[in-house]
């Protein structure tokens, strides 16, 4: 029936609902034996209970499914056979049957830790007086059907969750044009509530001039003439304004091919349309400008075929536009060295190939179509589309004297960074000032983005300064490719860059641009170097919201960048007034931290790690504290990020390693060998001298290396490529253990762990907090533990605060537990007393 309770000689733990073993092949039963064959061969558990719930009859299926001898079940009470837990589950259905009505039970039954799903019928049996004299029971295993039902329900929930919370507008539309379902994004886009839209149809919100095209395409879908369609059209907002949208529509049919509903995806392209209109106006202005300026301008396609010449270029080359169009630029723009007459390579080839701006070498002459030469100054640059792709090139040149060429070169060098060719700090203030003035005239906003490459000095330390220079050049090119033409990019100094955004429609648009810059910048790579793993932090300040002058706007953008660096969960931050207070507090902490080591203000505390089974202390995590006169001056979350950003983490981290090893050695000499784990920051681990610092700490203290464990973060391990793997292996060869801290919160895959010599994983407290109350978290945590153990990795859980959490983690297979349930971090003396208290 359900999970059997112990019976004499029966296998009571063999319950496996749904394991239908095939019956042995036999000849068909005779009519005489049919009832008996039906009883004992039926694929269900059948019993008959008397009015005292004692089993009077049981079929042979109990033997096949449960390993129970039906003959030995006869006369026993039902609760003694199936156990109290299962009896309790079925009690309501049994009571109903003994009351004379059909009892039905559908739900879980227990077999140890296993849960199965069954359907049971409890049919009352009446005597000649109409009284219940017994109950027929029949239980069928429907676990597989139930699993499929749950999977279908979950799939439907995921679909409608994705539908409702999609970033773009979504709608299900009936074949006659009525809205059947709409999501929140579409309601926001058109200004209606969900109920209001569901009372309307497509025709009610469509512009009349566009509705006919939409209807025709819908007709073609219904007729099977096309699988889907895309369309740009105009809809009306509830407030009356026009919303430009882009539709993507497909049709869902039922099994018989009858149309059920349209699936419509809707994107608001009003802003894009406005940009296209602005672009058209700017193109018209550019055409007029090119014809009126005093410089010659030639443009080409990516294959360097001529696409345009302005009137000055026609005059200087001797080629009319109508004859030059489509020809190779080398036929039209012929350059020679003015000294020896040798041909000079066209700079546009290099500019397009390497996607850079390049200036023509000095003392170069342009040969006219009719043979005479003119000394020219020239620059060549790639032309980009909005996505940063090279779609052509441009040559700008004019007749120059030698003196003017030299003067212009000197001016350029004073205003541009020699490494990247970008405008430098001296030119930036002027650019910001011009952007502010233009924004003030238009009564619009502009913005400044302050970019910093986190820990870039590690690149120089690992690969050398020449490689670092090449990375900065490649990084600058990456940013150029994703910036619109009017945005100004400058190198502010070192690994810091500034972007000036002269036109800001919304702060959301600035945030989107910022995200693109971060994505492109962090993808910077060089073929001869391992994965760089660059990380950007960006601060944003907006005129006139945050400042009204260039200097303050730049200062506030830098302050916002520092706030982004301090709060690791954000890659970019907008400036707020409170940041000035935080920046000042941050500077004060940094100044005090520089004196903390000389003044002996830093201390090490030790948090116990206990064996999950016995509860005995089996190790300790070393944690840094900053105390003055016994009072905590600052919490670790406040001063450790500042130590990392300022580089102070290097001397502090070395001190922590030495102190921890010395303390562990003292305990070892006292006969208590306590393994200790020390957190290592990325800046510390990636430093070229880290292994020497580690070796010195072990040699100086005399500590057994096996008693030291280094805790590393996922990002630290995953971002360093082969260099990190080699460093980890070298540490392992020294005998030191390695663990991965905060596992599950980063991007490390368990499948990659086999490539790294990691001994242990620490499950982050965010999982531990939720394992009791959130089934999904519990499932994920069990999976992490099981997979880690299959890779022979020890699993440690941190942040354990309740006995419920500890019990769950213990049963799931965690080897060690750590958290307030077993003790907070404590000074060495208090930890030593804790050790002595254990016999």
Tab-separated table of C-alpha atoms in Angstrom, residues 89-492:
chain	number	residue	atom	x	y	z
A	89	UNK	CA	-1.751	10.538	5.285
A	90	UNK	CA	-4.525	8.081	4.348
A	91	UNK	CA	-6.556	8.425	7.558
A	92	UNK	CA	-9.159	10.830	6.165
A	93	UNK	CA	-9.930	8.575	3.193
A	94	UNK	CA	-10.116	5.516	5.474
A	95	UNK	CA	-12.493	7.245	7.872
A	96	UNK	CA	-14.745	8.157	4.969
A	97	UNK	CA	-14.806	4.527	3.768
A	98	UNK	CA	-15.612	3.195	7.251
A	99	UNK	CA	-18.398	5.781	7.384
A	100	UNK	CA	-19.921	4.099	4.332
A	101	UNK	CA	-18.753	6.415	1.552
A	102	UNK	CA	-16.087	5.983	-1.093
A	103	UNK	CA	-12.769	7.350	0.156
A	104	UNK	CA	-10.226	8.690	-2.311
A	105	UNK	CA	-6.641	9.633	-1.546
A	106	UNK	CA	-4.205	11.221	-3.943
A	107	UNK	CA	-0.894	12.552	-2.695
A	108	UNK	CA	2.537	11.711	-1.406
A	109	UNK	CA	3.518	8.602	0.465
A	110	UNK	CA	6.798	8.162	2.280
A	111	UNK	CA	9.425	5.498	2.004
A	112	UNK	CA	12.321	6.682	4.154
A	113	UNK	CA	13.575	9.807	2.359
A	114	UNK	CA	11.798	8.849	-0.860
A	115	UNK	CA	8.527	10.472	-1.834
A	116	UNK	CA	6.147	8.844	-4.312
A	117	UNK	CA	2.763	9.974	-5.573
A	118	UNK	CA	-0.171	7.536	-5.552
A	119	UNK	CA	-3.904	7.390	-6.233
A	120	UNK	CA	-5.894	5.233	-3.813
A	121	UNK	CA	-9.542	4.151	-3.646
A	122	UNK	CA	-11.082	2.950	-0.350
A	123	UNK	CA	-14.423	1.188	-1.070
A	124	UNK	CA	-16.654	0.223	1.885
A	125	UNK	CA	-17.997	-3.361	2.090
A	126	UNK	CA	-21.487	-3.764	3.562
A	127	UNK	CA	-22.966	-6.797	5.340
A	128	UNK	CA	-26.512	-8.007	4.905
A	129	UNK	CA	-27.768	-5.370	7.369
A	130	UNK	CA	-26.157	-2.551	5.392
A	131	UNK	CA	-23.433	-1.958	7.928
A	132	UNK	CA	-19.795	-1.513	6.950
A	133	UNK	CA	-17.987	-4.742	7.661
A	134	UNK	CA	-14.750	-3.967	5.863
A	135	UNK	CA	-12.964	-1.868	3.245
A	136	UNK	CA	-11.468	-2.770	-0.134
A	137	UNK	CA	-8.274	-0.768	-0.863
A	138	UNK	CA	-6.497	-0.269	-4.178
A	139	UNK	CA	-3.406	1.927	-4.654
A	140	UNK	CA	-1.861	2.800	-8.036
A	141	UNK	CA	1.509	4.565	-8.472
A	142	UNK	CA	0.999	7.770	-10.537
A	143	UNK	CA	4.379	9.394	-9.787
A	144	UNK	CA	5.369	9.716	-13.441
A	145	UNK	CA	2.028	11.289	-14.393
A	146	UNK	CA	2.285	13.718	-11.486
A	147	UNK	CA	5.851	14.658	-12.474
A	148	UNK	CA	4.708	15.427	-16.024
A	149	UNK	CA	1.808	17.534	-14.707
A	150	UNK	CA	4.152	19.532	-12.471
A	151	UNK	CA	6.630	20.007	-15.305
A	152	UNK	CA	3.843	21.257	-17.582
A	153	UNK	CA	2.604	23.655	-14.891
A	154	UNK	CA	6.147	24.917	-14.290
A	155	UNK	CA	6.664	25.406	-18.035
A	156	UNK	CA	3.454	27.427	-18.277
A	157	UNK	CA	4.460	29.546	-15.283
A	158	UNK	CA	7.874	30.247	-16.816
A	159	UNK	CA	6.291	31.222	-20.124
A	160	UNK	CA	3.825	33.636	-18.592
A	161	UNK	CA	6.459	34.968	-16.223
A	162	UNK	CA	8.747	35.680	-19.186
A	163	UNK	CA	5.772	37.153	-21.061
A	164	UNK	CA	4.637	39.421	-18.246
A	165	UNK	CA	8.059	40.738	-17.262
A	166	UNK	CA	9.689	40.934	-20.698
A	167	UNK	CA	11.550	44.184	-21.312
A	168	UNK	CA	9.700	44.704	-24.610
A	169	UNK	CA	5.957	44.919	-25.153
A	170	UNK	CA	4.181	41.581	-25.639
A	171	UNK	CA	0.604	40.808	-26.615
A	172	UNK	CA	-1.551	37.823	-27.539
A	173	UNK	CA	-4.148	38.913	-30.088
A	174	UNK	CA	-7.185	36.977	-31.304
A	175	UNK	CA	-7.612	36.405	-35.074
A	176	UNK	CA	-10.311	39.105	-35.084
A	177	UNK	CA	-7.917	41.684	-33.602
A	178	UNK	CA	-8.893	41.755	-29.907
A	179	UNK	CA	-6.237	41.851	-27.204
A	180	UNK	CA	-6.291	38.572	-25.252
A	181	UNK	CA	-3.282	39.188	-23.033
A	182	UNK	CA	-0.854	42.113	-22.664
A	183	UNK	CA	2.254	42.553	-20.528
A	184	UNK	CA	3.345	45.403	-18.281
A	185	UNK	CA	5.846	46.810	-20.801
A	186	UNK	CA	3.140	47.270	-23.449
A	187	UNK	CA	0.817	48.927	-20.928
A	188	UNK	CA	3.571	51.394	-19.984
A	189	UNK	CA	4.379	52.024	-23.629
A	190	UNK	CA	0.790	52.942	-24.551
A	191	UNK	CA	-0.266	54.435	-21.199
A	192	UNK	CA	-3.175	52.031	-20.538
A	193	UNK	CA	-3.877	49.683	-17.654
A	194	UNK	CA	-4.089	45.992	-18.482
A	195	UNK	CA	-7.891	45.953	-18.141
A	196	UNK	CA	-8.225	48.982	-20.405
A	197	UNK	CA	-6.150	47.390	-23.169
A	198	UNK	CA	-7.998	44.071	-22.918
A	199	UNK	CA	-11.224	45.960	-23.642
A	200	UNK	CA	-9.714	47.288	-26.903
A	201	UNK	CA	-8.540	45.894	-30.194
A	202	UNK	CA	-5.564	46.553	-32.460
A	203	UNK	CA	-7.643	48.936	-34.574
A	204	UNK	CA	-8.407	51.099	-31.527
A	205	UNK	CA	-4.736	51.938	-30.862
A	206	UNK	CA	-3.398	51.961	-34.456
A	207	UNK	CA	-2.836	55.051	-36.581
A	208	UNK	CA	-5.453	54.858	-39.378
A	209	UNK	CA	-2.807	55.383	-42.070
A	210	UNK	CA	-0.852	52.320	-40.874
A	211	UNK	CA	-3.664	49.948	-39.935
A	212	UNK	CA	-4.311	48.724	-43.483
A	213	UNK	CA	-0.731	47.448	-43.874
A	214	UNK	CA	-0.919	45.667	-40.526
A	215	UNK	CA	-4.265	44.058	-41.415
A	216	UNK	CA	-2.990	42.826	-44.769
A	217	UNK	CA	0.033	41.165	-43.168
A	218	UNK	CA	-2.232	39.532	-40.567
A	219	UNK	CA	-4.400	38.193	-43.390
A	220	UNK	CA	-1.325	36.672	-45.048
A	221	UNK	CA	-0.393	34.990	-41.765
A	222	UNK	CA	-3.891	33.546	-41.371
A	223	UNK	CA	-3.813	32.310	-44.979
A	224	UNK	CA	-0.468	30.577	-44.417
A	225	UNK	CA	1.266	32.752	-47.002
A	226	UNK	CA	4.049	33.724	-44.594
A	227	UNK	CA	5.308	32.397	-41.213
A	228	UNK	CA	5.720	35.802	-39.570
A	229	UNK	CA	6.140	39.482	-40.344
A	230	UNK	CA	7.896	42.613	-39.130
A	231	UNK	CA	6.451	46.072	-39.477
A	232	UNK	CA	7.118	49.625	-38.375
A	233	UNK	CA	3.915	51.506	-37.621
A	234	UNK	CA	2.401	54.185	-35.431
A	235	UNK	CA	0.189	53.562	-32.410
A	236	UNK	CA	-1.652	56.067	-30.283
A	237	UNK	CA	-0.768	56.583	-26.629
A	238	UNK	CA	-3.727	56.926	-24.255
A	239	UNK	CA	-2.734	60.585	-23.884
A	240	UNK	CA	-3.119	61.115	-27.644
A	241	UNK	CA	0.515	61.317	-28.737
A	242	UNK	CA	1.951	59.048	-31.424
A	243	UNK	CA	4.214	56.156	-30.403
A	244	UNK	CA	6.472	54.824	-33.153
A	245	UNK	CA	6.749	51.038	-32.779
A	246	UNK	CA	8.339	48.045	-34.453
A	247	UNK	CA	6.219	44.900	-34.559
A	248	UNK	CA	7.318	41.289	-34.856
A	249	UNK	CA	4.266	39.040	-35.261
A	250	UNK	CA	3.786	35.286	-35.560
A	251	UNK	CA	0.720	33.023	-35.446
A	252	UNK	CA	0.000	30.096	-33.111
A	253	UNK	CA	-2.266	27.335	-34.418
A	254	UNK	CA	-3.814	24.339	-32.652
A	255	UNK	CA	-3.213	20.673	-33.533
A	256	UNK	CA	-5.720	20.864	-36.376
A	257	UNK	CA	-4.051	23.958	-37.824
A	258	UNK	CA	-6.823	26.329	-36.745
A	259	UNK	CA	-5.456	29.801	-35.834
A	260	UNK	CA	-5.589	30.426	-32.080
A	261	UNK	CA	-3.862	33.782	-31.565
A	262	UNK	CA	-1.138	36.110	-32.805
A	263	UNK	CA	2.006	36.599	-30.706
A	264	UNK	CA	3.088	40.209	-31.092
A	265	UNK	CA	6.396	41.672	-29.863
A	266	UNK	CA	6.425	45.467	-29.695
A	267	UNK	CA	9.404	47.788	-29.376
A	268	UNK	CA	9.135	51.538	-28.903
A	269	UNK	CA	11.316	53.093	-31.625
A	270	UNK	CA	10.163	56.679	-31.157
A	271	UNK	CA	13.606	57.735	-29.999
A	272	UNK	CA	15.274	55.948	-32.906
A	273	UNK	CA	12.952	57.697	-35.359
A	274	UNK	CA	13.793	61.029	-33.785
A	275	UNK	CA	17.484	60.199	-34.102
A	276	UNK	CA	16.983	59.287	-37.771
A	277	UNK	CA	15.325	62.635	-38.387
A	278	UNK	CA	18.178	64.398	-36.605
A	279	UNK	CA	20.647	62.374	-38.647
A	280	UNK	CA	18.962	63.432	-41.860
A	281	UNK	CA	19.236	67.082	-40.861
A	282	UNK	CA	22.860	66.609	-39.851
A	283	UNK	CA	23.618	64.911	-43.163
A	284	UNK	CA	22.126	67.871	-45.009
A	285	UNK	CA	24.232	70.213	-42.879
A	286	UNK	CA	27.331	68.094	-43.506
A	287	UNK	CA	26.779	68.272	-47.272
A	288	UNK	CA	26.590	72.045	-47.138
A	289	UNK	CA	29.592	72.257	-44.819
A	290	UNK	CA	31.782	70.010	-46.973
A	291	UNK	CA	31.102	72.172	-49.993
A	292	UNK	CA	31.920	75.379	-48.180
A	293	UNK	CA	35.011	74.585	-46.068
A	294	UNK	CA	38.501	75.430	-47.247
A	295	UNK	CA	39.887	71.871	-46.814
A	296	UNK	CA	39.677	69.155	-49.442
A	297	UNK	CA	37.671	66.110	-48.398
A	298	UNK	CA	37.527	62.678	-50.045
A	299	UNK	CA	35.409	59.799	-48.744
A	300	UNK	CA	35.586	56.107	-49.675
A	301	UNK	CA	33.828	52.822	-48.959
A	302	UNK	CA	35.616	50.054	-46.977
A	303	UNK	CA	37.273	48.801	-50.227
A	304	UNK	CA	38.734	52.303	-50.731
A	305	UNK	CA	36.542	53.131	-53.716
A	306	UNK	CA	35.674	56.827	-54.030
A	307	UNK	CA	32.201	57.794	-52.789
A	308	UNK	CA	32.540	61.614	-52.774
A	309	UNK	CA	34.859	64.580	-53.388
A	310	UNK	CA	34.056	68.085	-52.300
A	311	UNK	CA	34.805	71.008	-54.678
A	312	UNK	CA	38.252	71.723	-53.124
A	313	UNK	CA	39.247	68.049	-53.557
A	314	UNK	CA	38.106	68.163	-57.167
A	315	UNK	CA	40.298	71.200	-57.771
A	316	UNK	CA	43.414	69.811	-56.027
A	317	UNK	CA	43.235	66.359	-57.672
A	318	UNK	CA	41.890	67.433	-61.052
A	319	UNK	CA	39.168	64.775	-60.911
A	320	UNK	CA	35.462	65.743	-61.150
A	321	UNK	CA	33.224	63.767	-58.812
A	322	UNK	CA	31.237	62.174	-61.611
A	323	UNK	CA	34.435	60.626	-63.037
A	324	UNK	CA	36.034	59.723	-59.716
A	325	UNK	CA	33.082	57.899	-58.131
A	326	UNK	CA	33.722	54.158	-57.845
A	327	UNK	CA	37.411	54.355	-58.753
A	328	UNK	CA	40.197	53.307	-56.400
A	329	UNK	CA	41.404	56.097	-54.140
A	330	UNK	CA	44.973	55.343	-55.271
A	331	UNK	CA	44.023	56.440	-58.800
A	332	UNK	CA	42.729	59.797	-57.572
A	333	UNK	CA	44.929	60.580	-54.556
A	334	UNK	CA	48.558	60.010	-55.594
A	335	UNK	CA	51.204	60.973	-53.030
A	336	UNK	CA	54.963	61.390	-53.437
A	337	UNK	CA	57.853	62.278	-51.170
A	338	UNK	CA	58.741	65.949	-51.837
A	339	UNK	CA	62.482	65.239	-51.319
A	340	UNK	CA	63.221	62.195	-53.475
A	341	UNK	CA	60.040	61.899	-55.543
A	342	UNK	CA	59.320	58.338	-54.365
A	343	UNK	CA	55.673	57.227	-54.034
A	344	UNK	CA	54.170	57.519	-50.537
A	345	UNK	CA	51.638	54.996	-49.280
A	346	UNK	CA	48.126	56.311	-48.953
A	347	UNK	CA	47.480	56.645	-45.169
A	348	UNK	CA	43.857	55.630	-45.610
A	349	UNK	CA	44.934	52.005	-46.109
A	350	UNK	CA	46.435	51.907	-42.603
A	351	UNK	CA	43.609	53.939	-41.058
A	352	UNK	CA	40.908	51.519	-42.245
A	353	UNK	CA	42.947	48.342	-41.692
A	354	UNK	CA	43.837	49.212	-38.081
A	355	UNK	CA	40.771	51.359	-37.340
A	356	UNK	CA	42.835	54.378	-36.269
A	357	UNK	CA	43.267	58.012	-37.199
A	358	UNK	CA	46.585	58.633	-38.944
A	359	UNK	CA	48.349	61.743	-40.127
A	360	UNK	CA	50.337	62.009	-43.374
A	361	UNK	CA	54.114	62.070	-43.118
A	362	UNK	CA	55.708	65.505	-43.489
A	363	UNK	CA	57.122	66.773	-46.817
A	364	UNK	CA	54.506	64.953	-48.883
A	365	UNK	CA	53.131	66.181	-52.205
A	366	UNK	CA	49.865	65.437	-53.980
A	367	UNK	CA	50.143	64.874	-57.750
A	368	UNK	CA	47.451	66.576	-59.790
A	369	UNK	CA	45.767	64.669	-62.611
A	370	UNK	CA	47.702	66.806	-65.087
A	371	UNK	CA	51.089	66.137	-63.528
A	372	UNK	CA	52.021	69.002	-61.182
A	373	UNK	CA	52.608	68.516	-57.432
A	374	UNK	CA	51.235	70.388	-54.409
A	375	UNK	CA	52.634	70.067	-50.841
A	376	UNK	CA	49.791	68.907	-48.631
A	377	UNK	CA	48.961	68.179	-45.032
A	378	UNK	CA	46.662	65.259	-44.636
A	379	UNK	CA	44.816	63.121	-42.086
A	380	UNK	CA	43.063	59.827	-42.733
A	381	UNK	CA	40.430	58.238	-40.525
A	382	UNK	CA	37.913	55.394	-40.603
A	383	UNK	CA	34.200	56.167	-40.765
A	384	UNK	CA	32.016	54.193	-38.324
A	385	UNK	CA	28.370	53.331	-38.204
A	386	UNK	CA	26.352	53.606	-34.973
A	387	UNK	CA	27.576	50.156	-33.874
A	388	UNK	CA	31.232	51.075	-34.266
A	389	UNK	CA	31.773	49.106	-37.489
A	390	UNK	CA	34.101	50.591	-40.115
A	391	UNK	CA	31.996	51.509	-43.152
A	392	UNK	CA	34.501	53.630	-45.059
A	393	UNK	CA	37.253	56.199	-44.772
A	394	UNK	CA	37.846	59.956	-45.099
A	395	UNK	CA	40.845	61.994	-46.237
A	396	UNK	CA	41.079	65.639	-45.212
A	397	UNK	CA	43.947	67.630	-46.758
A	398	UNK	CA	45.022	71.096	-47.840
A	399	UNK	CA	47.932	72.957	-49.341
A	400	UNK	CA	50.482	73.828	-46.658
A	401	UNK	CA	53.851	75.461	-46.284
A	402	UNK	CA	56.622	73.796	-44.309
A	403	UNK	CA	56.294	76.307	-41.471
A	404	UNK	CA	52.577	75.805	-41.108
A	405	UNK	CA	52.977	72.030	-41.071
A	406	UNK	CA	55.463	72.223	-38.203
A	407	UNK	CA	53.267	74.610	-36.244
A	408	UNK	CA	50.180	72.450	-36.567
A	409	UNK	CA	52.122	69.361	-35.523
A	410	UNK	CA	53.341	71.094	-32.385
A	411	UNK	CA	49.832	72.237	-31.529
A	412	UNK	CA	48.528	68.703	-31.998
A	413	UNK	CA	51.200	67.215	-29.723
A	414	UNK	CA	50.395	69.649	-26.942
A	415	UNK	CA	46.710	68.795	-27.103
A	416	UNK	CA	46.798	65.029	-27.642
A	417	UNK	CA	48.030	62.032	-25.699
A	418	UNK	CA	51.132	60.614	-27.380
A	419	UNK	CA	50.237	56.991	-26.567
A	420	UNK	CA	46.590	56.790	-27.700
A	421	UNK	CA	46.249	59.857	-29.928
A	422	UNK	CA	43.255	60.981	-27.858
A	423	UNK	CA	42.769	64.554	-26.635
A	424	UNK	CA	44.652	64.954	-23.368
A	425	UNK	CA	43.814	66.606	-20.057
A	426	UNK	CA	44.765	70.085	-21.298
A	427	UNK	CA	42.209	69.902	-24.083
A	428	UNK	CA	39.521	68.161	-22.049
A	429	UNK	CA	38.538	71.142	-19.896
A	430	UNK	CA	37.909	73.165	-23.043
A	431	UNK	CA	35.778	70.368	-24.531
A	432	UNK	CA	33.683	70.106	-21.376
A	433	UNK	CA	33.278	73.874	-21.285
A	434	UNK	CA	32.074	73.923	-24.909
A	435	UNK	CA	29.607	71.103	-24.214
A	436	UNK	CA	28.228	73.009	-21.207
A	437	UNK	CA	27.847	76.204	-23.216
A	438	UNK	CA	26.042	74.412	-26.049
A	439	UNK	CA	23.751	72.595	-23.605
A	440	UNK	CA	22.944	75.899	-21.871
A	441	UNK	CA	21.986	77.480	-25.212
A	442	UNK	CA	19.725	74.535	-26.063
A	443	UNK	CA	18.426	74.321	-22.492
A	444	UNK	CA	19.367	70.652	-22.473
A	445	UNK	CA	21.603	68.376	-20.459
A	446	UNK	CA	25.086	67.090	-21.086
A	447	UNK	CA	27.133	64.571	-19.114
A	448	UNK	CA	30.673	63.585	-18.196
A	449	UNK	CA	31.688	59.912	-17.749
A	450	UNK	CA	34.859	59.236	-15.754
A	451	UNK	CA	36.287	55.767	-16.515
A	452	UNK	CA	38.883	53.889	-14.476
A	453	UNK	CA	40.436	50.486	-15.276
A	454	UNK	CA	40.539	48.701	-11.923
A	455	UNK	CA	43.928	47.374	-10.810
A	456	UNK	CA	45.502	48.149	-14.199
A	457	UNK	CA	48.937	48.235	-12.598
A	458	UNK	CA	48.651	44.475	-12.333
A	459	UNK	CA	48.904	44.320	-16.142
A	460	UNK	CA	52.155	46.284	-16.018
A	461	UNK	CA	53.474	44.106	-13.201
A	462	UNK	CA	52.567	40.841	-14.919
A	463	UNK	CA	53.456	41.632	-18.538
A	464	UNK	CA	55.631	44.757	-18.450
A	465	UNK	CA	55.007	48.415	-19.272
A	466	UNK	CA	55.334	47.961	-23.040
A	467	UNK	CA	52.503	45.451	-22.985
A	468	UNK	CA	50.539	47.784	-20.703
A	469	UNK	CA	50.910	50.591	-23.273
A	470	UNK	CA	49.625	48.299	-26.011
A	471	UNK	CA	46.652	47.343	-23.837
A	472	UNK	CA	45.800	51.026	-23.290
A	473	UNK	CA	45.928	51.692	-27.040
A	474	UNK	CA	43.681	48.706	-27.728
A	475	UNK	CA	41.355	49.801	-24.924
A	476	UNK	CA	41.050	53.300	-26.409
A	477	UNK	CA	40.163	51.793	-29.794
A	478	UNK	CA	37.516	49.595	-28.158
A	479	UNK	CA	35.872	52.656	-26.611
A	480	UNK	CA	36.057	54.622	-29.871
A	481	UNK	CA	34.219	51.874	-31.714
A	482	UNK	CA	31.137	52.025	-29.505
A	483	UNK	CA	30.926	55.816	-29.142
A	484	UNK	CA	28.702	57.935	-31.377
A	485	UNK	CA	30.670	60.410	-33.470
A	486	UNK	CA	29.757	63.468	-31.412
A	487	UNK	CA	30.811	61.977	-28.072
A	488	UNK	CA	34.333	63.102	-27.101
A	489	UNK	CA	36.826	60.620	-25.649
A	490	UNK	CA	39.926	61.815	-23.777
A	491	UNK	CA	42.707	60.161	-21.848
A	492	UNK	CA	42.777	61.874	-18.472
